[in-house]
Amino acid sequence: MGHYWISRGGGTALAIAVTLAAPPLNAQSGSWALVNARIETVTRGAIDRGTVVIRDGLIEAVGASVNLPPDVRVVDYSGRTIYPGLIDLTSTIGLPASPAARPPANMEAAIFGASADTSIRNVGLEPGRTIANELRPAAADVRSARDVGIAVALVAPGRGLFRGLSALVPLRDDAATHWIVKSPVALHVGYQTVQGRYPGSLLGVIAYQRQSFFDAQRHATLLDQYRTNPRGMPRASYDADLDALVPVVRGQLPAFIAAGNENEIRRAAALAREFNLKATVVGAVEGFRAIDALKTMRIPVVTVDYPEPASVTGWAYRNAARHDLDDSTTRAAAVTKMLEGNAATLNSAGVKFALASGGVRPADFIANVRKAIAAGLPRQVALEALTIRAAEAAGVEQQLGSIEVGKIANLLVMDGEVLTDSARVSAVFVDGQRYDVIPAPATQQSPARGERRPGVEDKR
Amino acid sequence: MNLNYLRTSACSGASGRNATGLVSRASRLSAAIGCAVFVAIGALPAQASQASGTLDPLSLPAPTAGTLVAITNATIMTASHGTIERGTILIRDGRIAEVGANVQVPPGARVIDGTGKFITPGIIDAHSHTAAEAINEGTQSVTSEVRIEDVLRQDGISLYRQLAGGTTTINILHGSANAIGGQNAVVKLRFGLPVDSLRFAGAPLGIKFALGENVRQTSRSNPSRYPRSRMGVEDLLRDAFTSAREYRARWKEYDGAKAVWDRAKRKSGPEPVPPRKDLELDALVEVLEGKRLVHWHSYRADEILMALGIAKEFGFRIATMQHALEGYKVADELAAAGTGASTFADFWGYKMEAWDAIPQNAALMAERGVLVTINSDSDERARRLYQEAAKTMRFGGASEESALRMITLNAALQLGIDKRVGSIDVGKDADLAIFNAHPFSPGARVEMTLIDGRVFFDRSTAPTLEWLIEQQKKKPRVTSEEGAR
């Protein structure tokens, strides 16, 4: 048993006890001490020059003066800044492209169920679909997301009305699915129909959702009664999809409702209100038009897949007002500004939110976040939205989203300030595994103490 | 410069109805862009009345009029108690406070000079498919669980064009793809406000039913759904209502058992489990109990009689037969059943079942005591329902007041909102259309439309065709040679 004193720049000191085991020195997953870096903890301020110690995939120590354990590899990150790894809550990494989706041969059979082929999967209408069981992340996809600083991704299907149960996946090269952080995170809900069956329209989609939640409420009651006393009780039917909805109507599992435009956000709020759901809007690209509705739900996941101006609610209003007849370009530019200012507007209105990609390519994700910053979103708020707020939205704020002792060692090492023009990602740590993005210099010899090159490890 | 004005009509469907309800976002978008393009190429400006950028590009200025408004010296067609010459309407807090020839205008009122103008109640369209993102849930024959209210949208430019035709309240119906369609929504055209503001608070519940060729999918090469004949439709209806009765009985049985269990001091056995709540059957039970108005799409006299028979068998009143092009053949039966009819003035022949129609239909039914309305069923017709009403005078000899009621008070009665709208009477909502001439004259057009006393359309500030032409005239002319350089 050893004790390490961790303190931050003349502030209070706190002690933690750490069990020392003899660690196998694995090139991938060893114990690390990242020294001489600026550390942006997100939740506890910044440390101008400090150390982060990583062991067993967790943050063991963090502070301005940390005694280095003897068995860690030291990496000098002078001139670099360490941030929590970013979290993207709108990913489809590793989802099968099209899992056995085929429309029923006979519509009537599908509708009336008499001879319905039960092997048909209605992708998008599978509340019980457990994404964790299906994931096969491709190394290239994982790397391209990680290379922009994303350490974990929430994976859920992108279409459908009951899409399934999402999984929070670490973006590591080895057995990412083996190390899933959390599953299920939420039931994912949306407004798309499923080919070739009921419901075949938005009308039917919402009615189907409403009926399903009523069914789940009743199912929950029946299950409870049967559990209490099975004698003399007819048992509830076994229905994996209905079972999946039970924790949602009980408020134990959040519903992530994909809602982009104003009316979708208001529909999501109405559904949440009707069934007292723990609801998170995912998308909210027109959140600035529905701030009142957003405030009635959990913190939203605001995506940066900006829509085209002409598709935005209210665009038609311009035709109802006298305006410069050739102002289409001007107007579109103003609306674009408004769309990119969505997050800034929400922030000014006191709405807390997570930021997410909305499915755009990783590089565009970061570029689009920077557009939001250019439109007035404070950079620090953007950073929080990509880390601790995202962790809160996914219910993993105890494990992720900031640099604190005991949290998972997901770290982003930047050359420059994150989310600025000149910033470059040096390395990303996922579960304490180090992935260099800017390749470290070839030389591995230990330079004299205090003269280490940034990013080069010193094995001690 | 080529003024491509004809494109306006193509734009009117941009946000509107579609046969399947499955219109893609992309096609709506392209239609909207088409309209924008029209404006852009229709007239390139030199000057504009409003500097762009000063307005929030995504919202309209809030419609205002003040809490106290007086429209003076106008011809007031009340729809309930005749026409008042040189009368005044006083509006207080969105309601009609006074109406008559001798109304004193209190100080502080905003005065709208009605000299030479004709005022009618805001027009009510008893059959619309506008302002909804989906119209048909056509995958099943019974979809009474779906609700138009769930899918309302507020920003189609067509809503504004309907306001420009004096229309203030609309009954948005589910389509006619299936025998028992979805629940309708009655809304006011509060264009420019958030979607929740559209709802007509307190309007009775309703539902759309349908008969005939659409239900039978006769236009499909491969009909996919039962029923495929009129006798099948009748059987399906009987099935549905029988299920609804059984469902109601199950709930009554449960309510009884639950009451006994609740009263019992010593509980014998577990608490009774409620039956499954079935939204589809809930709506049909409401029909059976007279709590939900049925608006029934129909054309032929024989199927209207069939529907009346079903309603009698299951003990409910049909609020309206919609279209009812052969209603004149069964007017007495409709009147006896207390069932209204909502029809077109002179639109027929677009399919077999719509063939045996006459332009006297509306007037003939009204003469026999049927509560008749003229509806649009179309974003385009909804802009000129006053002209449609006028046709009932021209063809069927309806009186002026009878014709006016067919687009105002009668519609309010059919929808059960007559305490609030439909005529110019003290206490009703100040939903008004102000015309430049007699609304049934050919040159009539709406100058201003008010809802709840607020101005939602004002021709003097609208981007009208005339205004576009003015803008165009102000623009320096560019010859084709100059333009080519």
Coordinates of C-alpha atoms in Angstrom, one line a residue, chain A residues 19 44 51 99 105 108 122 130 169 185 191 193 207 226 243 312 342 350 367 374 398 434 439 458:
Chain A
T19 CA -3.2 -0.4 -4.3
R44 CA -12.0 21.5 -11.6
T51 CA 0.8 15.5 -14.1
P99 CA -29.2 -6.2 -40.9
A105 CA -43.6 -10.3 -49.3
E108 CA -51.7 -8.1 -45.8
N122 CA -38.4 -4.5 -39.0
T130 CA -29.5 -4.4 -28.2
V169 CA -18.3 2.3 -27.0
V185 CA -27.7 3.9 -22.4
Y191 CA -40.0 9.7 -36.5
T193 CA -41.5 4.9 -40.8
A207 CA -49.9 6.8 -32.6
Y226 CA -46.8 -11.6 -11.1
D243 CA -39.9 -5.6 -22.0
V312 CA -35.7 25.5 -41.8
N342 CA -28.1 27.6 -32.4
G350 CA -29.5 29.2 -20.0
A367 CA -15.0 22.1 -38.0
A374 CA -17.4 31.5 -34.3
Q398 CA -19.1 9.4 -12.7
R434 CA -2.2 5.5 -25.8
P439 CA 3.6 10.3 -34.7
D458 CA 10.8 7.9 -20.6

